[in-house]
Coordinates of C-alpha atoms (C1' of nucleotides) in Angstrom, one line a residue:
Chain O
M1212 CA -29.8 -37.8 -246.2
S1213 CA -32.8 -37.5 -243.9
S1214 CA -32.4 -37.9 -240.2
Q1215 CA -34.3 -41.2 -240.4
D1216 CA -32.1 -42.6 -243.2
E1217 CA -29.0 -41.5 -241.3
Q1218 CA -30.1 -43.2 -238.1
I1219 CA -31.0 -46.4 -240.0
Q1220 CA -27.6 -46.4 -241.5
Q1221 CA -25.9 -45.9 -238.2
R1222 CA -27.9 -48.7 -236.7
R1223 CA -27.1 -51.0 -239.6
A1224 CA -23.5 -50.2 -239.2
N1225 CA -23.6 -51.1 -235.5
L1226 CA -25.3 -54.4 -236.4
G1227 CA -22.5 -55.0 -238.9
E1228 CA -19.9 -54.3 -236.2
L1229 CA -21.6 -56.8 -233.9
A1230 CA -21.4 -59.5 -236.6
K1231 CA -17.7 -58.7 -237.1
L1232 CA -17.1 -59.3 -233.4
G1233 CA -18.5 -62.8 -233.9
V1234 CA -21.8 -62.0 -232.2
E1235 CA -24.8 -64.0 -233.4
I1236 CA -27.0 -61.1 -234.6
Y1237 CA -30.2 -63.1 -234.8
P1238 CA -29.9 -65.7 -232.0
H1239 CA -32.7 -68.3 -231.8
A1240 CA -33.7 -68.3 -228.2
F1241 CA -32.8 -66.9 -224.8
A1242 CA -33.4 -68.7 -221.5
R1243 CA -34.3 -66.2 -218.8
R1244 CA -34.8 -66.7 -215.1
H1245 CA -37.1 -63.8 -214.5
Q1246 CA -39.3 -61.6 -216.6
V1247 CA -38.7 -57.9 -216.0
A1248 CA -42.2 -57.7 -214.4
Q1249 CA -41.4 -60.5 -212.1
L1250 CA -38.3 -58.7 -210.9
A1251 CA -40.2 -55.5 -210.3
E1252 CA -43.0 -57.3 -208.5
G1253 CA -41.0 -59.7 -206.6
Y1254 CA -38.1 -57.5 -205.4
G1255 CA -39.5 -54.0 -205.7
G1256 CA -40.0 -54.0 -202.0
R1257 CA -36.5 -55.2 -200.9
S1258 CA -34.3 -52.7 -199.2
R1259 CA -30.7 -52.1 -200.2
E1260 CA -29.5 -54.1 -197.3
E1261 CA -31.8 -57.0 -198.0
L1262 CA -30.6 -57.1 -201.6
E1263 CA -27.0 -57.0 -200.5
A1264 CA -27.5 -59.9 -198.1
E1265 CA -29.5 -62.0 -200.5
R1266 CA -27.4 -61.4 -203.6
I1267 CA -30.2 -62.3 -206.0
E1268 CA -28.8 -63.4 -209.4
T1269 CA -31.1 -63.0 -212.4
I1270 CA -31.2 -63.5 -216.1
T1271 CA -33.7 -61.4 -217.8
S1272 CA -34.4 -59.7 -221.2
G1273 CA -36.3 -56.9 -222.8
R1274 CA -36.3 -53.9 -225.1
I1275 CA -34.0 -51.0 -224.4
L1276 CA -36.1 -48.0 -223.7
A1277 CA -33.3 -45.6 -222.6
I1278 CA -29.6 -45.5 -222.5
R1279 CA -27.8 -43.1 -220.1
S1280 CA -24.1 -43.3 -220.7
F1281 CA -21.2 -42.0 -218.5
G1282 CA -18.2 -43.3 -220.4
K1283 CA -17.1 -46.4 -218.4
A1284 CA -20.5 -46.8 -216.6
S1285 CA -23.9 -46.6 -218.1
F1286 CA -27.6 -47.3 -217.3
L1287 CA -30.0 -49.1 -219.6
V1288 CA -33.8 -49.1 -219.0
L1289 CA -35.1 -52.5 -220.0
S1290 CA -38.9 -53.2 -220.6
D1291 CA -40.8 -56.4 -221.1
G1292 CA -43.8 -54.4 -222.1
L1293 CA -45.3 -54.8 -218.6
A1294 CA -42.7 -53.2 -216.4
K1295 CA -39.3 -51.6 -216.6
I1296 CA -36.1 -52.3 -214.8
Q1297 CA -32.8 -50.4 -214.8
V1298 CA -29.5 -52.1 -215.7
Y1299 CA -26.1 -50.9 -214.5
I1300 CA -23.3 -51.5 -217.0
R1301 CA -19.7 -51.0 -216.1
Q1302 CA -16.7 -51.9 -218.0
D1303 CA -14.9 -53.6 -215.2
S1304 CA -17.8 -55.8 -214.3
M1305 CA -18.2 -57.8 -217.5
P1306 CA -16.2 -59.5 -220.2
A1307 CA -14.5 -57.2 -222.7
L1308 CA -16.6 -58.6 -225.5
D1309 CA -19.9 -57.9 -223.6
F1310 CA -18.8 -54.3 -223.1
Q1311 CA -18.0 -54.0 -226.8
I1312 CA -21.5 -55.3 -227.5
F1313 CA -22.9 -52.7 -225.1
K1314 CA -21.2 -49.9 -227.0
L1315 CA -22.9 -51.0 -230.3
L1316 CA -26.4 -51.0 -228.8
D1317 CA -29.1 -48.6 -229.8
F1318 CA -32.3 -47.3 -228.2
G1319 CA -34.9 -50.0 -229.0
D1320 CA -32.6 -53.0 -229.3
W1321 CA -33.5 -56.3 -227.6
V1322 CA -31.0 -57.7 -225.1
G1323 CA -30.6 -60.3 -222.4
V1324 CA -28.9 -59.4 -219.1
E1325 CA -27.3 -61.4 -216.3
G1326 CA -26.4 -60.0 -213.0
H1327 CA -27.4 -59.4 -209.4
L1328 CA -30.0 -57.0 -208.0
F1329 CA -29.0 -53.9 -206.0
R1330 CA -30.2 -50.4 -205.2
T1331 CA -28.5 -47.3 -206.5
K1332 CA -27.8 -44.2 -204.5
T1333 CA -31.1 -42.9 -205.6
H1334 CA -32.8 -46.1 -204.4
E1335 CA -33.7 -47.5 -207.8
L1336 CA -33.9 -51.3 -208.1
T1337 CA -31.2 -52.1 -210.6
I1338 CA -29.4 -55.1 -212.1
W1339 CA -25.6 -55.0 -211.8
A1340 CA -24.8 -56.6 -215.2
S1341 CA -22.1 -59.3 -215.3
R1342 CA -23.1 -60.5 -218.8
L1343 CA -24.9 -58.8 -221.7
H1344 CA -26.4 -60.8 -224.6
F1345 CA -27.5 -59.3 -227.9
L1346 CA -30.9 -60.6 -229.0
A1347 CA -32.2 -58.4 -231.9
K1348 CA -31.7 -55.1 -233.5
C1349 CA -34.1 -52.2 -233.8
L1350 CA -33.1 -50.7 -237.2
L1351 CA -35.6 -47.9 -237.2
P1352 CA -35.7 -44.9 -234.8
L1353 CA -38.4 -45.2 -232.2
P1354 CA -40.8 -42.3 -231.1
E1355 CA -39.4 -40.3 -228.2
K1356 CA -39.7 -41.3 -224.6
W1357 CA -41.2 -38.2 -223.2
H1358 CA -44.2 -37.2 -225.3
G1359 CA -44.7 -40.8 -226.6
L1360 CA -46.7 -41.3 -229.8
T1361 CA -49.8 -39.1 -230.0
D1362 CA -50.4 -39.2 -233.8
V1363 CA -53.5 -41.4 -233.9
E1364 CA -52.9 -42.3 -237.5
I1365 CA -49.6 -43.9 -236.7
R1366 CA -51.0 -45.4 -233.5
Y1367 CA -53.6 -47.2 -235.5
R1368 CA -51.6 -48.1 -238.6
Q1369 CA -48.4 -49.1 -236.7
R1370 CA -49.9 -50.4 -233.4
Y1371 CA -46.6 -52.0 -232.5
L1372 CA -45.1 -48.5 -232.0
D1373 CA -48.1 -47.5 -229.9
L1374 CA -47.6 -50.6 -227.7
I1375 CA -43.9 -49.9 -227.3
V1376 CA -44.2 -46.3 -226.2
N1377 CA -47.7 -45.9 -224.7
P1378 CA -48.3 -48.1 -221.7
D1379 CA -51.9 -46.9 -221.5
S1380 CA -52.6 -48.5 -224.9
R1381 CA -51.1 -51.8 -223.6
R1382 CA -53.5 -51.6 -220.6
V1383 CA -56.5 -51.1 -222.8
F1384 CA -55.8 -54.3 -224.7
E1385 CA -55.0 -56.2 -221.6
A1386 CA -58.4 -55.1 -220.2
R1387 CA -60.0 -56.3 -223.5
S1388 CA -58.4 -59.7 -223.1
R1389 CA -59.6 -60.0 -219.5
L1390 CA -63.1 -58.9 -220.5
V1391 CA -63.3 -61.7 -223.1
S1392 CA -62.1 -64.2 -220.5
A1393 CA -64.5 -62.9 -217.9
V1394 CA -67.5 -63.1 -220.3
R1395 CA -66.5 -66.6 -221.3
A1396 CA -66.1 -67.6 -217.6
F1397 CA -69.5 -66.1 -216.8
M1398 CA -71.2 -68.1 -219.6
D1399 CA -69.2 -71.3 -218.8
A1400 CA -70.3 -71.1 -215.1
R1401 CA -74.0 -71.0 -216.2
G1402 CA -73.7 -74.1 -218.3
Y1403 CA -73.5 -72.5 -221.8
L1404 CA -71.7 -74.4 -224.5
E1405 CA -69.3 -72.3 -226.6
V1406 CA -69.6 -73.0 -230.3
E1407 CA -68.3 -71.6 -233.6
T1408 CA -70.7 -71.1 -236.5
P1409 CA -69.9 -70.1 -240.1
M1410 CA -68.3 -66.7 -240.8
M1411 CA -68.8 -67.3 -244.5
Q1412 CA -72.5 -67.7 -245.2
P1413 CA -74.5 -68.2 -248.4
I1414 CA -77.2 -66.0 -247.0
A1415 CA -76.2 -63.1 -244.7
G1416 CA -78.9 -63.3 -242.1
G1417 CA -79.6 -62.6 -238.4
A1418 CA -79.5 -58.8 -238.6
L1419 CA -80.5 -55.9 -240.8
A1420 CA -77.2 -54.8 -242.4
R1421 CA -75.3 -54.8 -245.6
P1422 CA -72.8 -57.6 -245.9
F1423 CA -69.3 -58.0 -247.5
T1424 CA -69.3 -60.4 -250.3
T1425 CA -66.6 -63.0 -251.2
H1426 CA -66.2 -66.0 -253.4
H1427 CA -65.1 -69.6 -253.2
N1428 CA -63.2 -70.6 -256.3
T1429 CA -63.5 -74.4 -256.3
L1430 CA -67.2 -74.3 -255.5
D1431 CA -67.6 -71.3 -257.8
M1432 CA -69.9 -69.9 -255.1
D1433 CA -70.6 -66.4 -253.9
L1434 CA -70.6 -66.1 -250.1
Y1435 CA -71.1 -63.4 -247.5
L1436 CA -69.1 -62.6 -244.5
R1437 CA -71.6 -63.0 -241.7
I1438 CA -73.4 -60.0 -240.3
A1439 CA -74.6 -62.1 -237.3
P1440 CA -74.4 -65.7 -236.1
E1441 CA -78.0 -65.7 -235.0
L1442 CA -79.7 -68.0 -237.4
Y1443 CA -77.0 -70.7 -237.0
L1444 CA -77.1 -70.5 -233.2
K1445 CA -80.9 -71.0 -233.2
R1446 CA -80.5 -74.0 -235.5
L1447 CA -78.3 -75.4 -232.7
T1448 CA -81.1 -74.8 -230.2
V1449 CA -83.4 -76.7 -232.6
G1450 CA -80.8 -79.4 -232.5
G1451 CA -81.1 -79.6 -228.7
L1452 CA -78.2 -77.5 -227.5
E1453 CA -80.2 -75.6 -224.9
K1454 CA -77.7 -73.0 -224.0
V1455 CA -75.1 -71.9 -226.6
F1456 CA -72.9 -68.9 -227.0
E1457 CA -70.3 -67.7 -229.5
I1458 CA -67.7 -64.9 -229.1
N1459 CA -66.6 -63.9 -232.6
R1460 CA -66.4 -61.3 -235.3
N1461 CA -69.3 -59.9 -237.3
F1462 CA -68.8 -57.9 -240.5
R1463 CA -71.0 -55.1 -241.7
N1464 CA -70.3 -53.2 -244.9
E1465 CA -71.5 -49.8 -243.5
G1466 CA -70.2 -46.5 -242.3
I1467 CA -67.3 -46.1 -240.0
S1468 CA -67.5 -44.0 -236.8
T1469 CA -66.3 -43.7 -233.3
Q1470 CA -68.9 -46.5 -232.5
H1471 CA -68.6 -48.6 -235.7
N1472 CA -65.8 -50.6 -237.2
P1473 CA -66.6 -52.8 -240.2
E1474 CA -65.5 -55.9 -238.2
F1475 CA -66.4 -56.0 -234.6
T1476 CA -66.7 -58.6 -231.9
M1477 CA -69.9 -59.9 -230.5
M1478 CA -70.8 -62.4 -227.8
E1479 CA -74.1 -63.9 -228.8
F1480 CA -76.0 -66.5 -226.8
Y1481 CA -79.3 -68.4 -226.8
E1482 CA -81.1 -70.1 -224.0
A1483 CA -84.1 -72.4 -224.4
Y1484 CA -87.1 -71.9 -222.1
S1485 CA -86.0 -68.3 -221.3
D1486 CA -87.5 -65.0 -222.4
Y1487 CA -86.4 -61.4 -222.7
R1488 CA -87.3 -60.6 -219.1
S1489 CA -85.0 -63.2 -217.7
L1490 CA -82.2 -62.0 -220.1
M1491 CA -82.5 -58.5 -218.6
V1492 CA -81.7 -59.9 -215.2
M1493 CA -78.9 -62.0 -216.5
T1494 CA -77.4 -59.1 -218.5
E1495 CA -77.4 -56.8 -215.4
E1496 CA -75.5 -59.5 -213.5
M1497 CA -73.1 -60.1 -216.4
I1498 CA -72.2 -56.5 -216.9
A1499 CA -71.6 -55.8 -213.2
T1500 CA -69.7 -59.1 -212.7
V1501 CA -67.5 -58.7 -215.7
A1502 CA -66.7 -55.0 -214.8
R1503 CA -65.6 -56.0 -211.3
Q1504 CA -63.4 -58.7 -212.7
V1505 CA -61.8 -56.6 -215.4
I1506 CA -61.3 -53.2 -213.7
G1507 CA -62.1 -54.1 -210.0
T1508 CA -65.2 -52.0 -209.7
D1509 CA -68.7 -51.5 -211.2
Q1510 CA -68.4 -47.7 -211.0
I1511 CA -66.9 -46.2 -214.2
T1512 CA -66.0 -42.9 -215.7
F1513 CA -66.9 -42.5 -219.4
G1514 CA -66.0 -39.2 -220.8
K1515 CA -67.5 -36.6 -218.5
H1516 CA -70.0 -39.1 -217.0
H1517 CA -69.9 -41.2 -213.9
I1518 CA -71.8 -44.4 -214.5
S1519 CA -72.8 -47.1 -212.1
L1520 CA -72.9 -50.6 -213.6
G1521 CA -74.5 -52.1 -210.5
A1522 CA -77.8 -53.9 -210.9
P1523 CA -80.6 -53.2 -211.3
F1524 CA -80.6 -51.1 -214.5
A1525 CA -83.4 -48.7 -215.5
R1526 CA -86.2 -50.1 -217.7
L1527 CA -87.9 -47.9 -220.3
S1528 CA -90.4 -49.0 -223.0
L1529 CA -89.4 -47.8 -226.4
R1530 CA -92.8 -46.2 -227.3
E1531 CA -93.0 -44.5 -223.8
A1532 CA -89.5 -43.1 -224.3
V1533 CA -90.4 -41.8 -227.7
R1534 CA -93.8 -40.4 -226.5
D1535 CA -92.0 -38.6 -223.7
A1536 CA -89.2 -37.1 -225.7
A1537 CA -91.3 -36.2 -228.7
G1538 CA -94.1 -34.8 -226.4
R1539 CA -91.6 -32.7 -224.5
K1540 CA -90.0 -31.4 -227.6
L1541 CA -93.3 -30.6 -229.4
G1542 CA -95.0 -29.3 -226.2
C1543 CA -98.0 -31.6 -226.6
D1544 CA -99.1 -35.1 -225.7
V1545 CA -98.1 -37.8 -228.1
S1546 CA -100.3 -40.9 -227.8
D1547 CA -99.4 -44.5 -228.3
A1548 CA -102.0 -44.8 -231.0
E1549 CA -100.4 -42.0 -233.0
L1550 CA -97.1 -43.8 -233.0
R1551 CA -98.7 -47.0 -234.3
Q1552 CA -100.3 -45.4 -237.4
R1553 CA -98.2 -44.6 -240.4
D1554 CA -99.6 -41.1 -241.2
T1555 CA -99.7 -39.8 -237.7
A1556 CA -96.3 -41.2 -236.9
A1557 CA -94.8 -39.7 -240.0
S1558 CA -96.4 -36.3 -239.2
I1559 CA -94.8 -36.4 -235.7
A1560 CA -91.4 -37.1 -237.2
Q1561 CA -91.9 -34.3 -239.7
Q1562 CA -92.8 -31.9 -236.9
L1563 CA -89.6 -33.0 -235.1
G1564 CA -87.7 -32.1 -238.2
L1565 CA -86.7 -35.6 -239.1
A1566 CA -86.4 -36.5 -242.7
S1567 CA -89.0 -39.2 -243.3
Q1568 CA -87.8 -42.1 -245.3
A1569 CA -90.1 -43.1 -248.1
G1570 CA -91.7 -46.4 -247.4
H1571 CA -91.0 -46.4 -243.7
G1572 CA -93.8 -47.8 -241.7
P1573 CA -94.9 -46.5 -238.2
G1574 CA -92.5 -48.9 -236.5
E1575 CA -89.5 -47.7 -238.4
V1576 CA -90.5 -44.0 -237.9
T1577 CA -90.9 -44.6 -234.1
T1578 CA -87.4 -46.1 -233.9
D1579 CA -86.0 -43.3 -236.1
I1580 CA -87.4 -40.8 -233.5
F1581 CA -86.0 -42.9 -230.7
E1582 CA -82.5 -42.9 -232.3
A1583 CA -82.6 -39.2 -233.0
L1584 CA -84.0 -38.0 -229.6
C1585 CA -83.3 -40.6 -227.0
E1586 CA -80.3 -42.8 -227.8
D1587 CA -77.4 -40.6 -226.8
R1588 CA -79.1 -39.4 -223.6
L1589 CA -79.2 -42.9 -222.1
I1590 CA -76.1 -42.6 -220.0
Q1591 CA -76.8 -44.7 -217.0
P1592 CA -77.5 -48.4 -217.9
T1593 CA -81.0 -48.6 -219.4
F1594 CA -83.0 -51.4 -220.9
V1595 CA -85.2 -50.0 -223.7
Y1596 CA -87.8 -52.7 -224.3
D1597 CA -90.8 -53.6 -226.5
F1598 CA -89.9 -52.7 -230.1
P1599 CA -92.2 -52.4 -233.1
T1600 CA -92.7 -55.8 -234.8
E1601 CA -91.9 -54.1 -238.1
V1602 CA -88.2 -53.5 -237.2
S1603 CA -87.7 -56.9 -235.6
P1604 CA -88.2 -59.7 -238.1
L1605 CA -86.8 -62.4 -235.9
S1606 CA -88.5 -61.5 -232.6
K1607 CA -91.6 -62.9 -231.0
Q1608 CA -94.7 -60.8 -230.7
K1609 CA -96.2 -60.0 -227.3
A1610 CA -99.1 -62.3 -226.6
D1611 CA -101.6 -59.4 -226.4
D1612 CA -100.1 -57.0 -228.9
P1613 CA -99.0 -58.2 -232.3
D1614 CA -97.5 -54.7 -233.2
T1615 CA -94.9 -55.2 -230.5
V1616 CA -92.2 -57.7 -230.0
E1617 CA -90.5 -58.9 -226.8
R1618 CA -87.2 -57.2 -227.4
F1619 CA -84.8 -55.0 -225.6
E1620 CA -81.7 -53.0 -226.2
L1621 CA -79.3 -52.1 -223.4
Y1622 CA -77.8 -48.6 -223.5
I1623 CA -74.8 -47.4 -221.4
G1624 CA -73.0 -44.2 -221.9
G1625 CA -75.1 -43.5 -225.0
L1626 CA -73.8 -46.7 -226.6
E1627 CA -76.0 -49.6 -227.6
V1628 CA -74.3 -52.4 -225.8
A1629 CA -76.7 -55.3 -226.2
N1630 CA -79.7 -56.4 -228.2
A1631 CA -82.0 -59.3 -227.1
F1632 CA -85.3 -60.8 -227.7
S1633 CA -87.7 -63.7 -227.2
E1634 CA -87.1 -65.6 -230.4
L1635 CA -89.9 -66.0 -232.9
N1636 CA -90.4 -69.7 -233.2
D1637 CA -93.6 -69.9 -235.3
P1638 CA -92.4 -70.9 -238.8
A1639 CA -95.5 -69.6 -240.6
E1640 CA -95.1 -66.2 -238.9
Q1641 CA -91.4 -66.2 -239.6
R1642 CA -92.1 -66.8 -243.3
R1643 CA -94.5 -63.8 -243.3
R1644 CA -91.9 -61.6 -241.7
F1645 CA -89.3 -62.6 -244.2
E1646 CA -91.8 -61.9 -247.0
D1647 CA -92.3 -58.4 -245.6
Q1648 CA -88.6 -58.0 -245.6
L1649 CA -88.4 -59.0 -249.2
H1650 CA -90.9 -56.2 -250.0
D1651 CA -88.5 -53.8 -248.3
R1652 CA -85.7 -55.3 -250.3
A1653 CA -87.6 -54.9 -253.5
R1654 CA -88.1 -51.3 -252.6
G1655 CA -84.3 -50.8 -252.5
D1656 CA -83.7 -51.4 -248.8
L1657 CA -80.3 -53.0 -248.9
E1658 CA -80.4 -53.9 -245.2
A1659 CA -83.6 -55.8 -245.4
H1660 CA -83.4 -59.5 -244.4
A1661 CA -83.2 -62.2 -247.1
M1662 CA -85.4 -65.3 -247.2
D1663 CA -83.7 -68.3 -245.5
E1664 CA -85.7 -71.4 -246.4
D1665 CA -83.5 -73.7 -244.3
Y1666 CA -83.9 -71.6 -241.3
I1667 CA -87.7 -71.8 -241.7
R1668 CA -87.4 -75.6 -242.1
A1669 CA -85.4 -75.7 -238.9
L1670 CA -88.2 -73.9 -237.1
E1671 CA -90.7 -76.4 -238.6
Y1672 CA -88.8 -79.1 -236.7
G1673 CA -89.6 -77.1 -233.6
L1674 CA -87.6 -74.4 -231.7
P1675 CA -88.6 -74.4 -228.0
P1676 CA -89.4 -71.1 -226.4
T1677 CA -86.0 -69.4 -226.5
A1678 CA -84.4 -66.1 -225.8
G1679 CA -81.2 -64.8 -227.3
E1680 CA -78.9 -61.8 -227.0
G1681 CA -75.9 -60.2 -228.6
V1682 CA -73.4 -58.2 -226.5
G1683 CA -71.1 -55.8 -228.2
I1684 CA -67.6 -56.6 -226.8
D1685 CA -65.8 -53.6 -228.3
R1686 CA -68.3 -51.2 -226.9
L1687 CA -68.1 -52.8 -223.4
V1688 CA -64.3 -52.4 -223.6
M1689 CA -64.8 -48.8 -224.6
L1690 CA -66.9 -48.2 -221.4
L1691 CA -64.6 -50.1 -219.1
T1692 CA -61.4 -48.4 -220.4
N1693 CA -63.0 -44.9 -220.9
S1694 CA -62.0 -45.0 -224.6
P1695 CA -63.9 -42.5 -226.8
S1696 CA -63.4 -44.4 -230.0
I1697 CA -63.9 -48.0 -231.0
R1698 CA -60.6 -47.8 -232.8
D1699 CA -58.9 -47.3 -229.5
V1700 CA -60.0 -50.8 -228.4
I1701 CA -59.4 -52.7 -231.7
L1702 CA -55.7 -53.5 -232.2
F1703 CA -55.8 -53.0 -236.0
P1704 CA -58.8 -50.9 -237.0
L1705 CA -59.6 -50.7 -240.7
M1706 CA -57.9 -47.8 -242.3
R1707 CA -57.9 -46.5 -245.8
R1708 CA -55.0 -47.7 -247.9
R1709 CA -52.1 -45.2 -248.2
D1710 CA -50.1 -44.9 -251.4
E1711 CA -46.6 -46.4 -251.2
R1712 CA -44.8 -43.1 -251.4
S1713 CA -46.3 -41.5 -248.3
A1714 CA -46.2 -44.9 -246.6
T1715 CA -42.5 -45.2 -247.0
N1716 CA -42.1 -41.7 -245.8
D1717 CA -43.8 -42.3 -242.5
Chain S
rG528 C1' -71.5 -38.2 -248.8
rA529 C1' -71.6 -32.7 -246.4
rC530 C1' -69.2 -29.5 -243.0
rC531 C1' -65.2 -28.2 -239.5
rG532 C1' -60.1 -29.1 -237.9
rG533 C1' -55.3 -31.2 -239.0
rG534 C1' -50.7 -33.0 -242.2
rU535 C1' -43.6 -28.8 -241.1
rA536 C1' -36.9 -33.2 -238.9
rG537 C1' -37.4 -40.2 -236.4
rC538 C1' -41.1 -38.2 -232.3
rU539 C1' -43.7 -33.8 -229.9
rC540 C1' -44.7 -29.1 -231.7
rA541 C1' -43.7 -23.6 -233.0
rG542 C1' -43.6 -20.4 -237.4
rU543 C1' -43.4 -16.7 -241.7
rG544 C1' -45.4 -14.1 -249.0
rG545 C1' -38.3 -13.3 -249.2
rU546 C1' -31.6 -18.3 -246.3
rA547 C1' -36.8 -23.4 -242.3
rG548 C1' -37.1 -23.3 -236.0
rA549 C1' -37.2 -25.6 -230.8
rG550 C1' -37.2 -29.8 -227.3
rC551 C1' -36.4 -34.9 -227.4
rA552 C1' -34.1 -38.7 -230.5
rG553 C1' -29.2 -39.1 -233.6
rC554 C1' -23.6 -38.3 -234.3
rG555 C1' -18.7 -36.6 -231.8
rC556 C1' -16.0 -35.3 -227.2
rA557 C1' -15.9 -35.3 -221.6
rC558 C1' -17.8 -38.0 -217.4
rU559 C1' -17.7 -45.2 -213.0
rU560 C1' -24.7 -44.6 -209.1
rU561 C1' -27.7 -41.7 -213.5
rU562 C1' -33.0 -41.6 -214.2
rA563 C1' -36.7 -36.3 -219.0
rA564 C1' -28.6 -37.2 -216.6
rU565 C1' -25.3 -32.9 -217.6
rG566 C1' -21.8 -29.7 -220.5
rC567 C1' -19.7 -28.4 -225.3
rG568 C1' -19.9 -29.2 -230.6
rC569 C1' -22.3 -31.3 -235.2
rG570 C1' -25.6 -33.4 -238.7
rG571 C1' -30.7 -34.0 -240.2
rG572 C1' -36.4 -31.0 -244.1
rC573 C1' -40.1 -32.9 -251.7
rC574 C1' -43.1 -27.7 -244.9
rG575 C1' -48.9 -34.3 -247.5
rC576 C1' -49.3 -34.4 -253.4
rG577 C1' -50.4 -31.4 -257.9
rA578 C1' -51.8 -27.1 -260.4
rG579 C1' -52.5 -21.7 -260.1
rU580 C1' -51.6 -16.4 -258.5
rU581 C1' -46.9 -13.8 -257.6
rC582 C1' -40.5 -11.1 -259.2
rA583 C1' -40.8 -14.8 -255.2
rA584 C1' -45.5 -19.8 -252.1
rU585 C1' -44.2 -24.0 -246.6
rC586 C1' -47.6 -19.6 -246.1
rC587 C1' -52.6 -17.1 -250.6
rU588 C1' -56.3 -19.8 -254.3
rC589 C1' -58.2 -24.4 -256.5
rG590 C1' -58.1 -29.7 -256.9
rC591 C1' -56.5 -34.3 -254.9
rC592 C1' -54.7 -37.8 -250.9
rC593 C1' -54.5 -39.2 -245.7
rC594 C1' -56.1 -38.6 -240.4
rG595 C1' -59.5 -36.8 -236.6
rG596 C1' -64.3 -34.7 -235.3
rU597 C1' -69.6 -33.5 -236.1
rC598 C1' -73.7 -34.6 -239.0
rA599 C1' -75.9 -38.0 -242.6
rC600 C1' -75.9 -43.2 -243.3
rC601 C1' -75.9 -47.3 -239.9
rA602 C1' -78.4 -51.1 -234.7

RNA sequence: GACCGGGUAGCUCAGUGGUAGAGCAGCGCACUUUUAAUGCGCGGGCCGCGAGUUCAAUCCUCGCCCCGGUCACCA
């Protein structure tokens, strides 16, 4: 028998013994007076004498993370996931049945404890137990206390184990929760209305990406999981909701990497009468405010970089960034005009050693160069602005330059954290852009945007001048928690299915 | 998809072409203020899966599965 099977059998036997003693082995509730964390916080500063004088009685509960036994006296370490407290168990301080229960406990079990607080010889805050209540059994052996759990595969697949033994992991997800709250509070305070738009869409629009498909049986209708909420949120602006936002999941059927999970969380918002310039200012303020609320500072460490999230952020036009980087690499001047023409742009890309995609226009080539040369160098927060119209089918052109749209992306730590633009609200131009996308699609570009007649109709009813933005929540959490992989900030990242045999052998 | 690294006890990790190793966890005994408790003793392995080479494979070769990373793809 394997060590694991043996331990499971021993734990089951202990559970059986508890039942024989008449103990309810799966009790329904437990009324506690304090959480472990409340004890640690509230009484961690009390001296031995103070505790003796006050005689603080408590009832608390948690998971047993250690048992140190000395025969007739023992110590348990109890955790509520946030904090730990030690429990002193001695035979002559509790009913005989409770001590029998204690002897049948295993590392990992859930228990309730009654008793008073004191300090041991070594000054540790401890509960002197007068009662012990069995709450639930841990039938499987837990990872060890000292090295914790480092196998990333088990950490992702069995997140509960990660959370039990790795306090840092718990902290990451607490920070994530605070971040979502802080972003919501920031938007609330500015009068934005939080809405929820469809996750299942008949046309997957609002971004250039490949969708997941699904099917509704009763309607016998194919649907897509949304790649973005954009077109629905702008319909709401047409409907007169001047400031809206949504925090929710997007799904993109694409590659997986340290920066990409097939489902990810985005905060997307739209504001009538605004433009991309105003959104830069608002975004700077949001990032710095949220950082201070979540981690108490706007100065962060990300990998080997120190990054300041304090406003203002750097601003860099996309074509300038590309001209600069390409020019430096090639040792010659690259002009704006060269980047705007298909043949010259393609030739520059070729000289840079970038495989030119058939059918890519000058705008796409320019963004390809940007992604290859510039993206991962943008460590300090930087707004990259003014994108080629060709790669931005939903953005509004600059008044004096139809090749260029009013759009920016925010980069921090080499990660694309936000994407925003002044919204295209001319229905005739929007139809032309969609038609261009259809040509790309016909050419085999699976990410090209589909035609959305109802969206154009909505624009025909009149969308006021509007600016909109999407903020990648997962990537912001990565930055604020110094997590190198998006999987470290998603509780249950998508993993390949394992066959049953190796799964049961975990 | 390509390349690189990894998969050995519940966990963290060593290791060798010839009987499989440690620490922690587990079990037993001792111990009424320990805290990575201690001391003594014991158990626990399809060495990811499948072929091949070999007298002999956990180790070498090939294929496959899973994980991580880089690149490609992708906002």
